[in-house]
Amino acid sequence: MSSRSINSATVKITDVAAAAGVAPMTVSRVINTPERVSADTAQRVREAIERLGYVPNLIAGGLSSRRSRMIAAIVPTVASPMFSAPVQTFTDVLGEAGYHVMLGLSGYGQDGEDALIRAVLTRRPDGMLLTGASHSEAVRRLLRDAGVPVVEIWDTSDTPTDMLVGFDHAELGGAVADYFHAQGHTDFAVLAASDPRAAARREGFVRRVRQHGGHLVAERTLPAPSGIMDGRLALRDIAGDLGPRTALFGSSDNVAFGVITEAMRLGIAVPQRLAVCGFGDFEISRSSEPPFTTVSVDGAEMGRVAAANLLARMRGATVPHRVLVPFRIICRASA
Amino acid sequence: MSSRSINSATVKITDVAAAAGVAPMTVSRVINTPERVSADTAQRVREAIERLGYVPNLIAGGLSSRRSRMIAAIVPTVASPMFSAPVQTFTDVLGEAGYHVMLGLSGYGQDGEDALIRAVLTRRPDGMLLTGASHSEAVRRLLRDAGVPVVEIWDTSDTPTDMLVGFDHAELGGAVADYFHAQGHTDFAVLAASDPRAAARREGFVRRVRQHGGHLVAERTLPAPSGIMDGRLALRDIAGDLGPRTALFGSSDNVAFGVITEAMRLGIAVPQRLAVCGFGDFEISRSSEPPFTTVSVDGAEMGRVAAANLLARMRGATVPHRVLVPFRIICRASA
DNA sequence: TTGTAGGCGTTATCAG
DNA sequence: CTGATAACGCCTACAA
């Protein structure tokens, strides 16, 4: 026997079985399908489990059953509520169904995601959550070959990899332009992070502004993810281009907060000279002074639906390939 | 043969071996210890892997090698930079060493953590990161029995479960009191979330205030995790108790920002009538107007050191049982 | 440097 | 309801 047995303390299913006077398979049933075991057998087995301190080995179980009971979730970052909210509910819902979620942080960049997906497939996830809807063809093939159910969130596409729960960022940007237009604005500005979804929001905004015959007085690209200071610096940068009344769309609430903060410092009246709309409905949009207008997307709900669809799919049910969740403009003091 | 073979498409190591004309073990070596394989054999094997689209099965590998190459990290939440920063660097460092990190979100509560640890042990992690240093005796025994290396972060203890990389919250609170005292303050207030570490910071602060003969004019417990609005409401609540010059310590930068925001609204001059110090050195402390004084702990560094120690330990090296990382007060406009 | 033998701990499957 | 048997796909250990 090998030196592995140094750690001889590890209790395995056969030990429990012996202690309870049953076959290993019965112990397995007590753990996984207790309804198929008689009450007192189950009781005896549970006592043995407790007494020996048995911790089942899901690695072995997974190899045998070909189900890892693990779902991989890949998001750019969890440092933003944008992604931490859906991840949280996604994890909760799946947890209750007996799945663990393995989180992968891809950063903002194609390469990171590709490598991560490849790496995580190595653990044979039973399902997968991906952020965004544009993935390399290599990845899509990989996922298809692996036969892993996939939910994409936070974006939309006419050709989802598999299932999708998201919304249209360009449409959202357009809605913000409409909102400003309805308030009589004719001069617009937009500050957007360089990631693909922020870019889509900006493009939707700009397109609609043009359709309304509006004038785009300033447009800047910020790093992704962008923060408060990026918003402040950007406003300082474009302050000279502002007309007597400009409507600004920021790609996140952090950016919008930075803009408002800097506007106050520069003596630019919000919303009189500068109307501001953010994105995300983060805590700060609601709790800072003044609270500011933003676009809310229910990330938590997105996570829940994504989890529910994945579960349904794994149960063999048919699931809609695309679910669009609503966004709505939350009107507060800044616009 | 069973119906499992329905999914006959799955390429396994034997398929690659056959295609490359070598033994399975050689393929394994090409993947895990390429330096032990001749260059051209390796080349041939890699081509076969590529051609067949082979994705190694870590579940099988893990069962066989008794190494999951997975590290479990358990933190209360990832919605706060307090924890997302160390998690990020921890994940990065371990990722480069070939480990995946499985993140568990325990919330603020003992039960959540206990259950999570139990659940995750089921996957036989090679190591584990825990937040805080006080865990139930049951959990400590479980971890010891499992023989899993454990690093605790974000707190300190005389009796770490295994390894620890953290700091002393009470001492930190004391340092803030000293800082205020050195500025001549005699009236103090403290707002602290109800989690154990925020409570420790508060206690350290209060104790030192007393030692300095200071007067504690207000003290409130906030929900955990606490946000901007909690800070605003708390300030409104205690505004009447404030003297002509009070020094307030908030348990997080969110709370401190809320306090400052509300102070401005109420016409309480910061720092003249109300000096404020937060905790965390979050982006907002630096980027809001005015930027405010806070205590910085290098969470990213903590994550890096935790990862490095875990790796060293898994390599069999001896690792210090306790590493304390420094904190420092960042003096800005609010105090 | 490469190969062979056997087992890692669990569960699917089929029989009783 | 319970048990016996044979995989699951890979890697450790040892041999060549």
XYZ file of C-alpha atoms (C1' of nucleotides) in Angstrom:
702
model
C 0.000 0.000 0.000
C 1.169 3.484 -0.810
C 2.166 6.237 1.534
C -1.199 7.825 0.923
C -2.470 5.988 3.908
C -0.584 8.382 6.150
C -3.797 10.278 6.207
C -5.543 7.139 7.251
C -8.126 9.059 9.193
C -10.276 9.756 6.169
C -13.628 8.111 6.636
C -15.171 6.731 3.491
C -18.527 5.404 2.543
C -17.478 1.819 3.122
C -16.533 2.640 6.702
C -19.939 4.084 7.329
C -21.565 1.103 5.670
C -19.625 -1.311 7.847
C -20.437 0.631 10.986
C -24.128 0.688 10.144
C -24.224 -2.882 8.921
C -25.442 -2.042 5.437
C -24.046 -1.912 1.928
C -22.229 1.213 0.726
C -24.969 1.739 -1.797
C -27.461 2.118 0.998
C -25.383 4.819 2.593
C -25.251 6.563 -0.735
C -29.021 6.407 -0.924
C -29.462 7.815 2.530
C -27.435 10.805 1.425
C -28.801 11.351 -2.055
C -32.245 9.817 -2.231
C -33.379 9.287 1.361
C -36.956 8.672 0.230
C -35.835 5.346 -1.160
C -34.605 4.030 2.150
C -36.642 2.729 5.036
C -36.872 5.069 7.966
C -34.970 3.004 10.490
C -32.213 1.961 8.133
C -31.776 5.616 7.333
C -31.690 6.430 11.015
C -29.008 3.860 11.704
C -26.916 5.098 8.800
C -27.223 8.711 9.879
C -25.994 7.815 13.309
C -22.977 6.088 11.837
C -22.283 9.099 9.617
C -22.482 11.382 12.604
C -20.417 9.162 14.837
C -17.622 8.697 12.322
C -17.706 12.265 11.064
C -18.120 11.146 7.496
C -17.799 13.833 4.832
C -18.882 12.514 1.435
C -16.408 12.881 -1.386
C -18.096 14.707 -4.227
C -15.086 14.230 -6.436
C -15.573 10.503 -6.414
C -19.318 10.891 -6.646
C -18.952 13.231 -9.563
C -16.701 10.895 -11.449
C -19.108 8.073 -11.010
C -22.345 9.897 -11.647
C -20.956 12.219 -14.277
C -22.598 15.095 -12.511
C -20.390 17.554 -10.730
C -23.281 19.412 -9.069
C -21.260 22.470 -9.842
C -22.169 25.457 -11.949
C -19.538 27.818 -13.245
C -20.304 31.520 -13.327
C -18.048 33.838 -15.237
C -18.300 37.567 -14.713
C -15.857 40.401 -15.411
C -15.649 41.402 -11.773
C -17.613 41.269 -8.565
C -16.305 44.618 -7.396
C -19.349 46.227 -8.993
C -22.949 45.705 -7.877
C -23.674 45.309 -11.559
C -22.377 41.780 -11.325
C -22.330 41.012 -7.643
C -26.118 41.237 -7.408
C -26.944 38.640 -10.061
C -24.128 36.430 -8.836
C -25.530 36.532 -5.348
C -29.066 35.473 -6.273
C -27.832 33.005 -8.856
C -25.735 31.364 -6.177
C -28.580 31.373 -3.681
C -31.126 29.775 -5.980
C -28.748 27.103 -7.181
C -27.511 26.483 -3.679
C -30.994 25.566 -2.599
C -31.148 23.088 -5.425
C -27.951 21.436 -4.261
C -25.501 23.039 -6.640
C -22.326 24.890 -5.832
C -21.325 27.836 -7.919
C -17.749 28.286 -8.931
C -17.056 31.906 -9.693
C -14.600 32.949 -12.345
C -13.452 36.551 -12.690
C -12.560 37.284 -16.274
C -11.724 40.980 -16.120
C -12.621 43.098 -19.102
C -11.026 41.310 -21.976
C -11.651 38.468 -24.375
C -8.492 36.533 -23.539
C -9.269 36.261 -19.868
C -12.660 34.815 -20.623
C -11.459 32.288 -23.145
C -8.813 30.933 -20.827
C -11.178 30.835 -17.884
C -13.862 28.941 -19.733
C -11.342 26.434 -20.936
C -9.995 26.016 -17.431
C -13.347 25.640 -15.820
C -14.609 23.060 -18.322
C -11.900 20.880 -16.950
C -14.053 20.485 -13.847
C -17.062 19.386 -15.818
C -19.620 21.917 -14.645
C -23.232 20.851 -15.006
C -24.065 24.310 -16.265
C -22.550 27.657 -16.884
C -23.346 31.326 -16.567
C -21.594 33.733 -18.886
C -21.623 37.508 -18.895
C -22.451 39.120 -22.200
C -23.517 37.519 -25.415
C -20.502 37.816 -27.659
C -18.002 35.066 -27.214
C -15.360 33.751 -29.531
C -16.388 31.084 -31.989
C -13.827 28.791 -30.383
C -15.548 29.118 -27.050
C -18.984 28.542 -28.480
C -17.840 25.366 -30.144
C -16.107 24.246 -26.988
C -19.284 24.745 -25.016
C -21.433 23.036 -27.562
C -19.099 20.041 -27.711
C -19.072 19.823 -23.953
C -22.853 19.755 -24.008
C -23.015 22.136 -21.072
C -26.173 24.189 -20.674
C -25.229 27.859 -20.814
C -27.075 30.995 -19.723
C -25.804 34.319 -20.872
C -26.796 37.400 -18.912
C -26.434 41.170 -19.083
C -26.811 41.473 -22.800
C -28.888 40.236 -25.660
C -28.288 38.652 -29.019
C -30.254 37.194 -31.878
C -28.158 34.094 -31.644
C -27.548 33.213 -28.012
C -25.073 30.451 -27.396
C -27.854 28.600 -25.644
C -30.141 30.454 -23.213
C -30.100 34.151 -22.475
C -31.515 36.411 -19.802
C -30.662 39.991 -20.499
C -31.593 43.278 -22.075
C -30.661 45.459 -24.992
C -28.059 48.032 -24.053
C -28.497 50.081 -27.219
C -32.214 50.268 -26.630
C -31.546 51.401 -23.093
C -29.286 54.170 -24.309
C -32.019 55.200 -26.721
C -34.543 55.337 -23.909
C -32.332 57.706 -21.962
C -32.077 59.970 -24.999
C -35.857 59.894 -25.305
C -36.213 60.784 -21.666
C -33.933 63.794 -22.016
C -35.610 64.808 -25.259
C -39.000 64.727 -23.638
C -37.669 67.271 -21.174
C -36.802 69.592 -24.001
C -33.073 69.004 -24.107
C -31.235 69.751 -27.333
C -27.600 69.530 -26.201
C -26.201 66.190 -25.111
C -23.046 64.631 -23.769
C -22.062 61.064 -23.115
C -19.319 59.459 -21.051
C -18.900 55.733 -21.575
C -16.509 53.083 -20.386
C -14.703 51.163 -23.067
C -16.314 47.792 -22.468
C -18.633 46.468 -25.190
C -21.864 46.885 -23.254
C -21.155 50.431 -22.139
C -20.240 51.137 -25.748
C -23.577 49.748 -26.891
C -25.440 51.982 -24.462
C -23.549 54.956 -25.747
C -24.199 54.117 -29.375
C -27.905 53.668 -28.722
C -27.934 57.012 -26.964
C -26.047 58.829 -29.700
C -28.159 57.368 -32.470
C -31.372 58.444 -30.815
C -29.999 61.892 -30.064
C -29.325 62.288 -33.774
C -32.780 61.051 -34.650
C -34.184 63.745 -32.432
C -32.017 66.275 -34.182
C -30.069 66.877 -30.989
C -26.562 68.206 -30.746
C -23.814 66.085 -29.229
C -21.526 68.576 -27.526
C -19.157 66.092 -25.911
C -18.353 62.427 -25.985
C -15.604 60.628 -24.103
C -14.448 57.076 -23.643
C -13.410 56.094 -20.119
C -11.434 53.103 -18.901
C -13.344 49.967 -17.943
C -14.352 49.614 -15.237
C -14.609 53.319 -14.631
C -14.893 55.016 -11.288
C -15.896 58.208 -9.604
C -12.658 59.953 -10.406
C -12.968 59.106 -14.086
C -16.287 60.912 -14.066
C -14.814 63.920 -12.285
C -11.867 64.197 -14.615
C -14.045 63.763 -17.665
C -16.366 66.540 -16.596
C -13.448 68.845 -15.999
C -12.257 67.911 -19.455
C -15.518 68.701 -21.231
C -16.713 71.559 -19.032
C -15.687 74.064 -21.662
C -17.842 72.403 -24.307
C -21.032 72.529 -22.298
C -23.823 74.771 -23.498
C -26.219 76.634 -21.232
C -28.173 73.442 -20.738
C -26.731 70.026 -21.430
C -27.994 66.501 -20.735
C -25.287 63.998 -19.869
C -25.486 60.211 -19.846
C -22.844 58.351 -17.857
C -22.139 54.680 -18.338
C -22.388 53.902 -14.644
C -23.565 55.482 -11.440
C -19.989 55.877 -10.307
C -19.276 57.997 -13.346
C -22.469 59.979 -12.862
C -21.647 60.599 -9.218
C -18.211 61.828 -10.203
C -19.751 64.172 -12.739
C -22.182 65.601 -10.209
C -19.491 65.974 -7.574
C -17.246 67.849 -9.955
C -20.118 69.941 -11.259
C -20.834 71.130 -7.728
C -17.206 72.002 -7.281
C -17.113 73.931 -10.552
C -20.336 75.698 -9.771
C -22.240 74.052 -12.605
C -25.818 73.777 -11.438
C -27.369 70.310 -11.563
C -29.869 69.806 -13.094
C -30.351 73.375 -14.387
C -27.182 73.671 -16.458
C -26.273 70.023 -16.458
C -28.800 67.230 -16.301
C -27.250 63.884 -15.424
C -28.402 60.312 -15.801
C -26.353 57.361 -14.616
C -26.742 53.640 -15.014
C -27.108 50.856 -12.521
C -29.188 52.228 -9.679
C -26.309 51.636 -7.281
C -26.700 52.606 -3.682
C -24.940 55.894 -4.246
C -27.500 57.114 -6.764
C -30.160 56.845 -4.117
C -28.194 57.902 -1.062
C -25.994 60.759 -2.160
C -27.088 64.362 -2.079
C -28.795 65.105 -4.374
C -29.980 61.607 -5.258
C -29.630 61.271 -8.987
C -31.507 59.912 -11.956
C -30.363 56.584 -13.255
C -31.445 53.518 -15.161
C -32.281 50.490 -13.108
C -31.942 46.922 -14.248
C -32.926 44.267 -11.777
C -29.695 42.331 -11.584
C -30.910 40.205 -8.723
C -33.910 39.141 -10.749
C -31.699 38.385 -13.707
C -29.643 36.073 -11.545
C -32.746 34.349 -10.243
C -34.223 33.781 -13.683
C -30.887 32.611 -15.031
C -30.658 30.069 -12.236
C -34.249 28.943 -12.649
C -33.835 28.453 -16.382
C -30.636 26.556 -15.949
C -32.279 24.289 -13.393
C -35.294 23.720 -15.604
C -33.033 22.902 -18.480
C -30.999 20.450 -16.456
C -34.232 18.786 -15.429
C -34.872 18.296 -19.114
C -37.558 20.936 -19.478
C -37.758 23.220 -22.469
C -36.658 26.721 -21.699
C -37.043 29.944 -23.701
C -33.854 30.776 -25.528
C -34.193 34.411 -24.724
C -35.719 36.285 -21.843
C -35.533 40.049 -21.818
C -35.785 41.728 -18.459
C -37.094 45.275 -18.217
C -35.052 48.349 -17.432
C -36.519 51.545 -16.158
C -35.431 55.091 -15.693
C -35.578 56.159 -12.085
C -36.274 59.829 -12.044
C -34.523 61.671 -9.248
C -33.146 65.160 -8.623
C -30.438 65.314 -11.267
C -32.564 65.164 -14.386
C -22.575 -1.495 -21.170
C -24.652 1.180 -19.600
C -26.579 3.944 -21.253
C -23.960 6.391 -20.094
C -22.265 6.018 -23.405
C -25.003 8.092 -25.003
C -22.651 10.977 -24.604
C -20.075 9.065 -26.565
C -18.521 12.226 -27.942
C -16.425 12.853 -24.859
C -12.774 12.520 -25.676
C -10.708 10.953 -22.965
C -7.081 10.506 -22.291
C -7.027 7.048 -23.838
C -8.366 8.444 -27.094
C -5.580 10.966 -27.226
C -3.056 8.297 -26.351
C -4.268 6.066 -29.153
C -4.256 8.916 -31.639
C -0.719 9.879 -30.703
C 0.517 6.323 -30.480
C 1.621 6.537 -26.853
C 0.427 5.308 -23.478
C -2.192 7.291 -21.577
C 0.346 7.991 -18.895
C 2.478 9.830 -21.401
C -0.398 12.075 -22.298
C -0.900 12.763 -18.636
C 2.727 13.721 -18.345
C 2.558 16.050 -21.305
C -0.213 17.877 -19.519
C 1.070 17.882 -15.961
C 4.832 17.474 -16.073
C 5.910 18.271 -19.634
C 9.553 18.500 -18.573
C 9.531 14.742 -18.148
C 8.615 14.027 -21.728
C 10.821 14.215 -24.781
C 10.191 17.210 -26.974
C 8.894 15.394 -30.011
C 6.691 12.980 -28.128
C 5.191 15.995 -26.423
C 4.711 17.678 -29.754
C 2.892 14.682 -31.189
C 0.682 14.412 -28.150
C -0.172 18.098 -28.230
C -1.240 17.792 -31.815
C -3.513 14.909 -30.946
C -4.974 16.876 -28.044
C -5.628 19.813 -30.309
C -7.041 17.708 -33.118
C -9.429 15.783 -30.898
C -10.344 18.756 -28.758
C -9.424 16.938 -25.607
C -10.406 18.627 -22.355
C -8.823 16.868 -19.378
C -11.188 15.744 -16.660
C -10.007 17.187 -13.368
C -12.639 15.287 -11.488
C -11.084 12.024 -12.480
C -7.613 13.412 -12.021
C -8.511 14.709 -8.622
C -9.904 11.431 -7.446
C -6.818 9.635 -8.546
C -4.223 12.085 -7.333
C -6.119 13.132 -4.235
C -5.483 16.714 -5.155
C -8.400 18.801 -6.299
C -6.251 21.783 -7.308
C -9.045 23.812 -5.841
C -8.955 26.272 -3.001
C -12.106 27.328 -1.241
C -12.441 30.942 -0.173
C -15.197 31.927 2.182
C -16.054 35.568 2.675
C -19.163 37.269 4.031
C -19.852 39.097 0.798
C -18.097 40.277 -2.239
C -20.262 43.348 -2.641
C -17.782 45.331 -0.555
C -14.236 46.202 -1.608
C -13.274 45.092 1.873
C -13.517 41.524 0.658
C -13.505 41.761 -3.101
C -9.948 43.138 -3.127
C -8.289 40.287 -1.227
C -10.405 37.754 -3.089
C -9.250 39.185 -6.373
C -5.521 38.989 -5.629
C -5.863 35.686 -3.817
C -7.514 34.258 -6.908
C -4.913 35.743 -9.224
C -1.916 34.422 -7.330
C -3.358 30.955 -6.943
C -4.520 30.929 -10.529
C -0.962 31.385 -11.705
C 0.024 28.415 -9.611
C -2.602 26.258 -11.282
C -5.300 26.390 -8.636
C -8.895 27.382 -9.043
C -10.628 29.260 -6.308
C -14.133 28.359 -5.341
C -15.814 31.293 -3.700
C -18.365 30.856 -0.968
C -20.475 33.758 0.270
C -21.396 33.225 3.879
C -23.272 36.409 4.667
C -22.902 37.850 8.138
C -23.790 34.989 10.409
C -22.257 31.927 11.975
C -24.768 29.457 10.528
C -24.074 30.409 6.958
C -20.385 29.860 7.426
C -20.707 26.522 9.162
C -22.930 25.116 6.472
C -20.767 26.473 3.701
C -17.579 25.024 5.092
C -19.228 21.680 5.507
C -20.524 21.806 1.963
C -17.272 22.839 0.434
C -15.221 20.183 2.229
C -17.217 17.750 0.242
C -15.161 18.817 -2.770
C -11.885 18.169 -1.022
C -10.238 21.562 -1.416
C -6.457 21.543 -1.217
C -6.628 24.649 0.913
C -9.031 27.118 2.329
C -9.334 30.811 3.016
C -11.614 31.909 5.807
C -12.666 35.385 6.816
C -12.206 36.242 10.456
C -10.586 34.236 13.175
C -13.454 33.059 15.303
C -15.079 29.903 14.070
C -17.135 27.331 15.871
C -15.278 24.529 17.572
C -17.140 22.099 15.329
C -15.730 23.777 12.256
C -12.215 23.856 13.617
C -12.325 20.167 14.355
C -13.785 19.462 10.949
C -10.963 21.356 9.304
C -8.305 19.739 11.404
C -9.675 16.281 10.677
C -9.781 17.038 6.988
C -6.142 18.080 7.146
C -6.786 21.072 4.957
C -4.384 23.995 5.212
C -6.352 27.054 6.266
C -5.545 30.763 6.110
C -7.673 33.146 8.042
C -7.695 36.783 6.994
C -9.114 40.106 8.133
C -8.690 39.520 11.806
C -6.224 38.234 14.317
C -6.207 35.728 17.114
C -3.778 34.207 19.573
C -4.901 30.797 18.461
C -5.368 30.775 14.697
C -6.967 27.666 13.286
C -3.835 27.236 11.202
C -2.299 30.249 9.432
C -3.456 33.814 9.699
C -2.867 37.016 7.763
C -4.695 39.891 9.337
C -4.675 42.745 11.748
C -6.079 43.727 15.105
C -9.351 45.589 14.785
C -9.380 46.757 18.376
C -5.916 48.184 18.000
C -7.026 49.954 14.853
C -9.952 51.511 16.687
C -7.536 52.625 19.377
C -5.267 54.222 16.810
C -8.157 56.269 15.474
C -8.933 57.477 18.987
C -5.281 58.428 19.406
C -5.350 60.313 16.143
C -8.388 62.312 17.195
C -6.954 62.876 20.658
C -3.738 64.222 19.207
C -5.856 66.813 17.446
C -7.242 67.947 20.745
C -10.647 66.304 20.537
C -12.476 65.607 23.772
C -15.940 64.649 22.496
C -16.341 61.465 20.519
C -18.969 59.458 18.678
C -18.894 56.053 17.061
C -21.135 54.319 14.549
C -20.438 50.646 14.053
C -22.002 47.818 12.109
C -23.054 44.821 14.143
C -20.565 42.351 12.727
C -17.857 41.100 15.096
C -14.972 42.919 13.477
C -16.715 46.277 13.303
C -17.649 45.719 16.929
C -14.008 45.098 17.792
C -12.979 48.341 16.106
C -15.588 50.176 18.061
C -14.565 48.653 21.359
C -10.935 49.495 20.754
C -11.951 53.044 19.936
C -14.167 53.442 22.978
C -11.618 51.982 25.340
C -8.922 54.332 24.165
C -11.269 57.304 24.287
C -11.874 56.497 27.944
C -8.158 56.134 28.584
C -7.704 59.614 27.211
C -10.463 60.822 29.505
C -12.617 61.668 26.495
C -16.363 61.932 26.484
C -18.431 59.581 24.344
C -21.409 61.645 23.285
C -23.016 59.108 20.973
C -22.703 55.469 20.051
C -24.902 53.517 17.657
C -24.991 50.027 16.214
C -25.846 49.766 12.537
C -26.918 46.750 10.498
C -24.211 44.684 8.810
C -23.270 45.340 6.151
C -24.116 48.997 6.557
C -24.481 51.492 3.789
C -24.501 55.170 3.041
C -28.067 55.613 4.140
C -27.369 53.964 7.479
C -24.734 56.610 8.070
C -27.087 59.418 7.096
C -29.891 58.197 9.298
C -27.565 57.629 12.210
C -26.196 61.136 12.006
C -29.688 62.565 11.926
C -30.393 60.452 14.972
C -27.442 61.657 17.013
C -27.220 65.216 15.709
C -28.821 66.535 18.869
C -26.169 64.935 21.058
C -23.252 66.492 19.273
C -21.181 69.063 21.136
C -19.526 72.078 19.528
C -16.729 69.849 18.285
C -17.111 66.106 17.997
C -14.912 63.406 16.437
C -16.805 60.548 14.847
C -15.505 57.137 13.827
C -17.578 55.183 11.306
C -17.167 51.467 10.785
C -16.860 51.792 7.032
C -16.317 54.435 4.406
C -19.888 54.049 3.293
C -21.074 54.983 6.737
C -18.615 57.879 6.910
C -19.723 59.159 3.531
C -23.329 59.024 4.673
C -22.421 60.973 7.796
C -20.627 63.661 5.821
C -23.416 63.903 3.288
C -26.000 64.343 5.980
C -23.810 66.762 7.891
C -23.633 69.000 4.836
C -27.374 68.844 4.494
C -27.881 69.738 8.149
C -25.348 72.529 7.993
C -22.937 70.815 10.362
C -19.482 71.921 9.299
C -16.982 69.149 8.571
C -14.371 69.017 10.029
C -14.916 72.084 12.230
C -17.931 70.906 14.175
C -17.746 67.281 13.194
C -14.528 65.493 12.385
C -15.071 62.190 10.592
C -12.925 59.140 10.066
C -14.067 56.134 8.057
C -12.599 52.728 7.494
C -11.543 50.912 4.363
C -10.076 53.543 2.072
C -12.740 52.765 -0.498
C -12.795 54.728 -3.713
C -15.400 57.091 -2.363
C -13.215 58.300 0.491
C -10.702 59.531 -2.030
C -13.004 60.711 -4.778
C -15.897 62.408 -3.055
C -15.892 66.080 -2.148
C -14.401 66.652 0.314
C -12.211 63.565 0.301
C -12.303 62.171 3.798
C -9.990 60.695 6.382
C -10.064 56.967 6.718
C -8.062 53.947 7.774
C -6.480 51.942 5.022
C -5.734 48.268 5.162
C -4.131 46.766 2.130
C -6.672 44.096 1.326
C -5.015 43.232 -1.958
C -1.750 42.602 -0.171
C -3.520 40.488 2.402
C -4.915 38.327 -0.373
C -1.510 37.984 -1.957
C 0.213 36.993 1.252
C -2.563 34.593 2.141
C -2.166 32.913 -1.243
C 1.613 32.820 -1.003
C 1.528 31.271 2.458
C -1.006 28.700 1.420
C 1.106 27.762 -1.572
C 4.258 27.537 0.516
C 2.467 25.369 3.000
C 1.131 23.049 0.327
C 4.669 22.738 -0.965
C 5.582 21.503 2.476
C 7.387 24.632 3.624
C 7.051 26.004 7.113
C 4.948 29.101 7.236
C 4.462 31.646 10.021
C 1.259 31.009 11.880
C 0.470 34.662 12.090
C 1.277 37.583 9.850
C 0.003 41.003 10.801
C -0.380 43.508 8.010
C -0.164 47.199 8.758
C -3.041 49.652 8.739
C -2.612 53.353 8.418
C -4.692 56.408 8.858
C -5.006 58.376 5.675
C -5.419 61.967 6.626
C -7.739 63.909 4.345
C -10.078 66.859 4.608
C -12.624 65.517 7.087
C -10.406 65.191 10.141
C 11.942 8.549 -21.230
C 8.018 5.498 -21.478
C 4.859 1.866 -20.141
C 1.940 -1.401 -17.012
C -0.991 -2.419 -13.237
C -4.097 -1.128 -10.030
C -6.842 1.748 -7.373
C -8.870 6.576 -5.982
C -14.394 6.699 -3.498
C -18.576 6.860 -5.295
C -22.830 5.663 -7.956
C -25.644 3.426 -12.108
C -27.570 -0.676 -12.985
C -29.563 -4.738 -12.417
C -30.870 -8.563 -9.479
C -33.134 -10.171 -5.353
C -36.205 -1.681 0.027
C -31.396 -3.506 -0.258
C -27.247 -5.462 -2.204
C -23.433 -6.941 -5.616
C -20.821 -5.524 -9.388
C -18.750 -2.849 -12.538
C -17.494 1.256 -14.193
C -16.281 6.670 -14.011
C -11.168 8.790 -16.222
C -7.128 9.629 -14.467
C -2.641 9.262 -11.834
C 0.673 6.953 -8.251
C 3.966 3.573 -8.020
C 6.855 0.745 -9.957
C 9.126 -1.559 -13.789
C 11.523 -1.530 -18.092
